[in-house]
Amino acid sequence: MEKGLLIILSGPSGVGKGTVRMEILKRKEINLFYSVSLTTRKMRPGEMDGREYYFVDDAEFQKNIENGNLLEWAGYVGHRYGTPKDKVEQMRRSGMNVLLEIDVTGAMQVFSNLKDDDGVVSIFLCPPSMEDLEKRIRGRGTESESTIKWRMERAEIEMNEEKHYQYVVTNDSVERAADEIVSIIKRRSAALNSK
Ligand code: 5GP
């Protein structure tokens, strides 16, 4: 039985991780399973429990940490987010490539927990420029001037983390970035299973 990859996709807020993720999930030839995380944050309009996240309260999240159910977890803007471990392992064993869209703190935990696992593929998605990122955040038209400033400051910090990733992909166009990620996945999957 072929073993699946564990693909970690990170990048600063506003870079378009969600859009790129949706595009690569459409590409059926790469056998991709998206790992739905647990979060303590409130559900946003349009979200569904079990699709974007499993929405849990603090006590349940804590129980999952204590029972060792999480592959990694991190706090982000007052809430906690984590990856259910069993599902990831089960899907990889069944030959699926598993995609995690997680922040840099969580990614570092995966890198250190699974440092001998050559099926781990880490990808950092970056904007073509910081001006472009600011334009995208402003383009959403939903944030106040102070929030935009805060997000941009945080993005500058997050951009320094790209050096920890195996691949850096520029989101200059969703299609092109998705093509590049798909070809990375195909290459790494073939290498893993030719051993
Ligand atoms: P949002 O609240 O906008 O959905 O997500 C906030 C941040 O949390 C994003 O950077 C997202 O990638 C990250 N995130 C989502 N799920 C997880 C997870 O399971 N673990 C970690 N470490 N970060 C996550």
PDB file of C-alpha atoms and ligand atoms in Angstrom:
ATOM      1  CA  MET A   1       0.000   0.000   0.000  1.00  0.00           C
ATOM      2  CA  GLU A   2       1.370   3.442  -0.935  1.00  0.00           C
ATOM      3  CA  LYS A   3       1.781   5.930   1.883  1.00  0.00           C
ATOM      4  CA  GLY A   4       0.369   9.435   1.654  1.00  0.00           C
ATOM      5  CA  LEU A   5       2.268  12.671   2.202  1.00  0.00           C
ATOM      6  CA  LEU A   6       1.608  15.146   4.987  1.00  0.00           C
ATOM      7  CA  ILE A   7       1.492  18.551   3.286  1.00  0.00           C
ATOM      8  CA  ILE A   8       1.701  21.654   5.417  1.00  0.00           C
ATOM      9  CA  LEU A   9       0.547  24.906   3.870  1.00  0.00           C
ATOM     10  CA  SER A  10       1.250  28.132   5.761  1.00  0.00           C
ATOM     11  CA  GLY A  11       1.517  31.799   4.892  1.00  0.00           C
ATOM     12  CA  PRO A  12       0.584  35.247   6.198  1.00  0.00           C
ATOM     13  CA  SER A  13      -3.029  36.203   6.766  1.00  0.00           C
ATOM     14  CA  GLY A  14      -4.560  37.585   3.569  1.00  0.00           C
ATOM     15  CA  VAL A  15      -2.215  35.768   1.177  1.00  0.00           C
ATOM     16  CA  GLY A  16      -5.013  33.571  -0.199  1.00  0.00           C
ATOM     17  CA  LYS A  17      -4.301  30.183   1.418  1.00  0.00           C
ATOM     18  CA  GLY A  18      -8.000  29.284   1.450  1.00  0.00           C
ATOM     19  CA  THR A  19      -8.468  30.052  -2.256  1.00  0.00           C
ATOM     20  CA  VAL A  20      -5.357  28.144  -3.287  1.00  0.00           C
ATOM     21  CA  ARG A  21      -6.394  25.238  -1.061  1.00  0.00           C
ATOM     22  CA  MET A  22      -9.800  25.079  -2.744  1.00  0.00           C
ATOM     23  CA  GLU A  23      -8.144  25.085  -6.167  1.00  0.00           C
ATOM     24  CA  ILE A  24      -5.759  22.206  -5.355  1.00  0.00           C
ATOM     25  CA  LEU A  25      -8.593  20.177  -3.791  1.00  0.00           C
ATOM     26  CA  LYS A  26     -10.302  20.274  -7.200  1.00  0.00           C
ATOM     27  CA  ARG A  27      -7.321  18.511  -8.807  1.00  0.00           C
ATOM     28  CA  LYS A  28      -8.432  14.920  -8.390  1.00  0.00           C
ATOM     29  CA  GLU A  29      -5.186  13.380  -9.710  1.00  0.00           C
ATOM     30  CA  ILE A  30      -3.330  14.107  -6.447  1.00  0.00           C
ATOM     31  CA  ASN A  31      -5.602  12.189  -4.030  1.00  0.00           C
ATOM     32  CA  LEU A  32      -5.811  14.983  -1.512  1.00  0.00           C
ATOM     33  CA  PHE A  33      -7.644  14.919   1.812  1.00  0.00           C
ATOM     34  CA  TYR A  34      -8.096  18.179   3.716  1.00  0.00           C
ATOM     35  CA  SER A  35      -7.687  17.763   7.462  1.00  0.00           C
ATOM     36  CA  VAL A  36     -10.428  19.693   9.291  1.00  0.00           C
ATOM     37  CA  SER A  37      -9.085  21.279  12.486  1.00  0.00           C
ATOM     38  CA  LEU A  38     -10.627  21.824  15.881  1.00  0.00           C
ATOM     39  CA  THR A  39     -11.111  25.432  16.931  1.00  0.00           C
ATOM     40  CA  THR A  40     -12.513  27.303  19.904  1.00  0.00           C
ATOM     41  CA  ARG A  41     -13.347  30.365  17.825  1.00  0.00           C
ATOM     42  CA  LYS A  42     -16.971  31.149  16.971  1.00  0.00           C
ATOM     43  CA  MET A  43     -18.450  29.952  13.706  1.00  0.00           C
ATOM     44  CA  ARG A  44     -18.614  32.716  11.045  1.00  0.00           C
ATOM     45  CA  PRO A  45     -21.669  33.161   8.838  1.00  0.00           C
ATOM     46  CA  GLY A  46     -21.491  30.680   5.971  1.00  0.00           C
ATOM     47  CA  GLU A  47     -19.319  28.198   7.893  1.00  0.00           C
ATOM     48  CA  MET A  48     -20.475  24.705   8.803  1.00  0.00           C
ATOM     49  CA  ASP A  49     -19.434  22.512  11.743  1.00  0.00           C
ATOM     50  CA  GLY A  50     -17.253  19.685  10.407  1.00  0.00           C
ATOM     51  CA  ARG A  51     -16.529  21.449   7.088  1.00  0.00           C
ATOM     52  CA  GLU A  52     -14.378  24.529   7.859  1.00  0.00           C
ATOM     53  CA  TYR A  53     -13.667  23.402  11.434  1.00  0.00           C
ATOM     54  CA  TYR A  54     -14.987  21.296  14.275  1.00  0.00           C
ATOM     55  CA  PHE A  55     -16.208  24.055  16.578  1.00  0.00           C
ATOM     56  CA  VAL A  56     -15.609  23.104  20.212  1.00  0.00           C
ATOM     57  CA  ASP A  57     -15.570  24.872  23.567  1.00  0.00           C
ATOM     58  CA  ASP A  58     -12.467  25.404  25.692  1.00  0.00           C
ATOM     59  CA  ALA A  59     -13.125  22.378  27.924  1.00  0.00           C
ATOM     60  CA  GLU A  60     -13.382  20.023  24.959  1.00  0.00           C
ATOM     61  CA  PHE A  61     -10.277  21.455  23.340  1.00  0.00           C
ATOM     62  CA  GLN A  62      -8.396  21.010  26.613  1.00  0.00           C
ATOM     63  CA  LYS A  63      -9.575  17.398  26.867  1.00  0.00           C
ATOM     64  CA  ASN A  64      -8.206  16.742  23.379  1.00  0.00           C
ATOM     65  CA  ILE A  65      -4.804  18.136  24.378  1.00  0.00           C
ATOM     66  CA  GLU A  66      -4.706  16.085  27.576  1.00  0.00           C
ATOM     67  CA  ASN A  67      -5.733  12.890  25.804  1.00  0.00           C
ATOM     68  CA  GLY A  68      -2.934  13.358  23.271  1.00  0.00           C
ATOM     69  CA  ASN A  69      -5.398  13.585  20.386  1.00  0.00           C
ATOM     70  CA  LEU A  70      -3.738  16.525  18.641  1.00  0.00           C
ATOM     71  CA  LEU A  71      -0.802  16.358  16.258  1.00  0.00           C
ATOM     72  CA  GLU A  72      -0.175  20.056  16.971  1.00  0.00           C
ATOM     73  CA  TRP A  73      -2.074  23.042  18.282  1.00  0.00           C
ATOM     74  CA  ALA A  74      -1.586  26.788  18.614  1.00  0.00           C
ATOM     75  CA  GLY A  75      -3.220  29.892  20.014  1.00  0.00           C
ATOM     76  CA  TYR A  76      -4.147  32.525  17.454  1.00  0.00           C
ATOM     77  CA  VAL A  77      -5.777  35.865  18.319  1.00  0.00           C
ATOM     78  CA  GLY A  78      -7.380  34.635  21.544  1.00  0.00           C
ATOM     79  CA  HIS A  79      -8.515  31.207  20.304  1.00  0.00           C
ATOM     80  CA  ARG A  80      -7.017  27.759  19.970  1.00  0.00           C
ATOM     81  CA  TYR A  81      -6.683  25.677  16.803  1.00  0.00           C
ATOM     82  CA  GLY A  82      -5.457  22.082  16.510  1.00  0.00           C
ATOM     83  CA  THR A  83      -5.090  19.114  14.153  1.00  0.00           C
ATOM     84  CA  PRO A  84      -6.722  15.773  15.071  1.00  0.00           C
ATOM     85  CA  LYS A  85      -3.931  13.191  14.995  1.00  0.00           C
ATOM     86  CA  ASP A  86      -5.788   9.913  14.388  1.00  0.00           C
ATOM     87  CA  LYS A  87      -7.546  11.038  11.247  1.00  0.00           C
ATOM     88  CA  VAL A  88      -4.299  12.295   9.687  1.00  0.00           C
ATOM     89  CA  GLU A  89      -2.552   8.981  10.346  1.00  0.00           C
ATOM     90  CA  GLN A  90      -5.500   6.910   9.188  1.00  0.00           C
ATOM     91  CA  MET A  91      -5.803   8.813   5.889  1.00  0.00           C
ATOM     92  CA  ARG A  92      -2.060   8.691   5.194  1.00  0.00           C
ATOM     93  CA  ARG A  93      -2.014   4.940   5.835  1.00  0.00           C
ATOM     94  CA  SER A  94      -4.860   4.527   3.361  1.00  0.00           C
ATOM     95  CA  GLY A  95      -2.690   6.206   0.710  1.00  0.00           C
ATOM     96  CA  MET A  96      -4.256   9.678   0.725  1.00  0.00           C
ATOM     97  CA  ASN A  97      -2.098  12.810   0.746  1.00  0.00           C
ATOM     98  CA  VAL A  98      -3.225  14.892   3.730  1.00  0.00           C
ATOM     99  CA  LEU A  99      -3.249  18.688   3.612  1.00  0.00           C
ATOM    100  CA  LEU A 100      -2.966  20.828   6.759  1.00  0.00           C
ATOM    101  CA  GLU A 101      -3.520  24.567   6.494  1.00  0.00           C
ATOM    102  CA  ILE A 102      -1.979  25.717   9.758  1.00  0.00           C
ATOM    103  CA  ASP A 103      -0.081  28.655  11.180  1.00  0.00           C
ATOM    104  CA  VAL A 104       3.690  28.810  11.560  1.00  0.00           C
ATOM    105  CA  THR A 105       3.720  27.912  15.297  1.00  0.00           C
ATOM    106  CA  GLY A 106       1.788  24.701  14.626  1.00  0.00           C
ATOM    107  CA  ALA A 107       3.951  23.880  11.607  1.00  0.00           C
ATOM    108  CA  MET A 108       7.094  24.072  13.772  1.00  0.00           C
ATOM    109  CA  GLN A 109       5.585  21.477  16.134  1.00  0.00           C
ATOM    110  CA  VAL A 110       4.894  19.118  13.228  1.00  0.00           C
ATOM    111  CA  PHE A 111       8.457  19.571  11.914  1.00  0.00           C
ATOM    112  CA  SER A 112       9.950  18.667  15.279  1.00  0.00           C
ATOM    113  CA  ASN A 113       7.524  15.811  16.057  1.00  0.00           C
ATOM    114  CA  LEU A 114       7.922  14.228  12.625  1.00  0.00           C
ATOM    115  CA  LYS A 115      11.500  15.133  11.754  1.00  0.00           C
ATOM    116  CA  ASP A 116      12.345  11.621  10.535  1.00  0.00           C
ATOM    117  CA  ASP A 117       9.253  11.357   8.361  1.00  0.00           C
ATOM    118  CA  ASP A 118      10.299  11.990   4.759  1.00  0.00           C
ATOM    119  CA  GLY A 119       6.641  12.224   3.772  1.00  0.00           C
ATOM    120  CA  VAL A 120       6.352  15.682   5.345  1.00  0.00           C
ATOM    121  CA  VAL A 121       6.163  18.418   2.694  1.00  0.00           C
ATOM    122  CA  SER A 122       6.160  22.030   3.853  1.00  0.00           C
ATOM    123  CA  ILE A 123       5.028  24.891   1.641  1.00  0.00           C
ATOM    124  CA  PHE A 124       4.998  28.587   2.463  1.00  0.00           C
ATOM    125  CA  LEU A 125       2.672  30.692   0.353  1.00  0.00           C
ATOM    126  CA  CYS A 126       3.810  34.283  -0.023  1.00  0.00           C
ATOM    127  CA  PRO A 127       2.383  37.360  -1.771  1.00  0.00           C
ATOM    128  CA  PRO A 128       4.158  38.805  -4.855  1.00  0.00           C
ATOM    129  CA  SER A 129       4.975  41.853  -2.669  1.00  0.00           C
ATOM    130  CA  MET A 130       3.964  43.423   0.634  1.00  0.00           C
ATOM    131  CA  GLU A 131       2.172  46.187  -1.327  1.00  0.00           C
ATOM    132  CA  ASP A 132       0.127  43.492  -3.045  1.00  0.00           C
ATOM    133  CA  LEU A 133      -0.741  41.888   0.306  1.00  0.00           C
ATOM    134  CA  GLU A 134      -1.907  45.227   1.680  1.00  0.00           C
ATOM    135  CA  LYS A 135      -4.028  45.768  -1.431  1.00  0.00           C
ATOM    136  CA  ARG A 136      -5.659  42.351  -0.923  1.00  0.00           C
ATOM    137  CA  ILE A 137      -6.408  42.988   2.743  1.00  0.00           C
ATOM    138  CA  ARG A 138      -7.823  46.429   1.901  1.00  0.00           C
ATOM    139  CA  GLY A 139      -9.738  44.921  -1.032  1.00  0.00           C
ATOM    140  CA  ARG A 140     -11.814  42.786   1.320  1.00  0.00           C
ATOM    141  CA  GLY A 141     -13.219  46.071   2.596  1.00  0.00           C
ATOM    142  CA  THR A 142     -14.086  44.528   5.939  1.00  0.00           C
ATOM    143  CA  GLU A 143     -11.316  45.792   8.194  1.00  0.00           C
ATOM    144  CA  SER A 144     -10.679  49.022  10.028  1.00  0.00           C
ATOM    145  CA  GLU A 145      -7.492  51.017   9.455  1.00  0.00           C
ATOM    146  CA  SER A 146      -6.023  49.822  12.772  1.00  0.00           C
ATOM    147  CA  THR A 147      -6.769  46.159  11.989  1.00  0.00           C
ATOM    148  CA  ILE A 148      -5.150  46.509   8.566  1.00  0.00           C
ATOM    149  CA  LYS A 149      -2.064  47.963  10.231  1.00  0.00           C
ATOM    150  CA  TRP A 150      -1.986  45.133  12.800  1.00  0.00           C
ATOM    151  CA  ARG A 151      -2.395  42.444  10.106  1.00  0.00           C
ATOM    152  CA  MET A 152       0.385  43.987   8.026  1.00  0.00           C
ATOM    153  CA  GLU A 153       2.733  44.064  11.015  1.00  0.00           C
ATOM    154  CA  ARG A 154       1.952  40.460  11.765  1.00  0.00           C
ATOM    155  CA  ALA A 155       2.461  39.550   8.089  1.00  0.00           C
ATOM    156  CA  GLU A 156       5.957  41.129   8.155  1.00  0.00           C
ATOM    157  CA  ILE A 157       6.835  38.871  11.111  1.00  0.00           C
ATOM    158  CA  GLU A 158       5.300  35.791   9.494  1.00  0.00           C
ATOM    159  CA  MET A 159       7.224  36.396   6.267  1.00  0.00           C
ATOM    160  CA  ASN A 160      10.464  35.847   8.213  1.00  0.00           C
ATOM    161  CA  GLU A 161       9.406  32.254   8.823  1.00  0.00           C
ATOM    162  CA  GLU A 162       9.566  31.168   5.195  1.00  0.00           C
ATOM    163  CA  LYS A 163      13.132  29.957   5.717  1.00  0.00           C
ATOM    164  CA  HIS A 164      11.823  27.020   7.771  1.00  0.00           C
ATOM    165  CA  TYR A 165       9.840  25.636   4.826  1.00  0.00           C
ATOM    166  CA  GLN A 166      11.024  23.325   2.036  1.00  0.00           C
ATOM    167  CA  TYR A 167       9.178  25.250  -0.686  1.00  0.00           C
ATOM    168  CA  VAL A 168       8.169  28.886  -1.096  1.00  0.00           C
ATOM    169  CA  VAL A 169       5.399  29.455  -3.620  1.00  0.00           C
ATOM    170  CA  THR A 170       4.321  32.937  -4.740  1.00  0.00           C
ATOM    171  CA  ASN A 171       0.581  33.481  -5.051  1.00  0.00           C
ATOM    172  CA  ASP A 172       0.788  35.723  -8.124  1.00  0.00           C
ATOM    173  CA  SER A 173      -2.179  33.890  -9.613  1.00  0.00           C
ATOM    174  CA  VAL A 174      -4.307  31.204  -7.955  1.00  0.00           C
ATOM    175  CA  GLU A 175      -4.113  28.899 -10.981  1.00  0.00           C
ATOM    176  CA  ARG A 176      -0.346  29.187 -11.304  1.00  0.00           C
ATOM    177  CA  ALA A 177       0.330  28.764  -7.575  1.00  0.00           C
ATOM    178  CA  ALA A 178      -1.981  25.720  -7.521  1.00  0.00           C
ATOM    179  CA  ASP A 179      -0.168  24.224 -10.560  1.00  0.00           C
ATOM    180  CA  GLU A 180       3.172  24.652  -8.793  1.00  0.00           C
ATOM    181  CA  ILE A 181       1.899  23.022  -5.586  1.00  0.00           C
ATOM    182  CA  VAL A 182       0.340  20.130  -7.519  1.00  0.00           C
ATOM    183  CA  SER A 183       3.622  19.442  -9.279  1.00  0.00           C
ATOM    184  CA  ILE A 184       5.497  19.495  -5.933  1.00  0.00           C
ATOM    185  CA  ILE A 185       2.990  16.987  -4.521  1.00  0.00           C
ATOM    186  CA  LYS A 186       3.285  14.668  -7.548  1.00  0.00           C
ATOM    187  CA  ARG A 187       7.088  14.755  -7.417  1.00  0.00           C
ATOM    188  CA  ARG A 188       7.325  14.122  -3.670  1.00  0.00           C
ATOM    189  CA  SER A 189       4.688  11.422  -3.725  1.00  0.00           C
ATOM    190  CA  ALA A 190       6.528   9.540  -6.477  1.00  0.00           C
ATOM    191  CA  ALA A 191       9.817   9.875  -4.547  1.00  0.00           C
ATOM    192  CA  LEU A 192       8.280   8.611  -1.284  1.00  0.00           C
ATOM    193  CA  ASN A 193       6.731   5.574  -2.870  1.00  0.00           C
ATOM    194  CA  SER A 194       9.691   4.597  -5.055  1.00  0.00           C
ATOM    195  CA  LYS A 195      11.750   3.656  -1.958  1.00  0.00           C
TER     196      LYS A 195
HETATM  197  P1  5GP B   1      -9.136  31.604  10.862  1.00  0.00           P
HETATM  198  O1  5GP B   1      -9.691  31.946  12.211  1.00  0.00           O
HETATM  199  O2  5GP B   1      -8.971  32.818   9.993  1.00  0.00           O
HETATM  200  O3  5GP B   1      -9.939  30.497  10.188  1.00  0.00           O
HETATM  201  O4  5GP B   1      -7.685  30.988  11.057  1.00  0.00           O
HETATM  202  C1  5GP B   1      -6.692  31.687  11.734  1.00  0.00           C
HETATM  203  C2  5GP B   1      -5.334  31.020  11.566  1.00  0.00           C
HETATM  204  O5  5GP B   1      -5.318  29.726  12.185  1.00  0.00           O
HETATM  205  C3  5GP B   1      -4.917  30.774  10.102  1.00  0.00           C
HETATM  206  O6  5GP B   1      -3.557  31.180   9.953  1.00  0.00           O
HETATM  207  C4  5GP B   1      -5.047  29.275   9.951  1.00  0.00           C
HETATM  208  O7  5GP B   1      -4.131  28.740   8.972  1.00  0.00           O
HETATM  209  C5  5GP B   1      -4.664  28.795  11.335  1.00  0.00           C
HETATM  210  N1  5GP B   1      -5.128  27.447  11.641  1.00  0.00           N
HETATM  211  C6  5GP B   1      -6.270  26.840  11.238  1.00  0.00           C
HETATM  212  N2  5GP B   1      -6.350  25.590  11.720  1.00  0.00           N
HETATM  213  C7  5GP B   1      -5.205  25.381  12.432  1.00  0.00           C
HETATM  214  C8  5GP B   1      -4.701  24.267  13.179  1.00  0.00           C
HETATM  215  O8  5GP B   1      -5.275  23.185  13.284  1.00  0.00           O
HETATM  216  N3  5GP B   1      -3.508  24.457  13.793  1.00  0.00           N
HETATM  217  C9  5GP B   1      -2.812  25.615  13.726  1.00  0.00           C
HETATM  218  N4  5GP B   1      -1.645  25.668  14.338  1.00  0.00           N
HETATM  219  N5  5GP B   1      -3.265  26.690  13.040  1.00  0.00           N
HETATM  220  C10 5GP B   1      -4.447  26.572  12.397  1.00  0.00           C
END
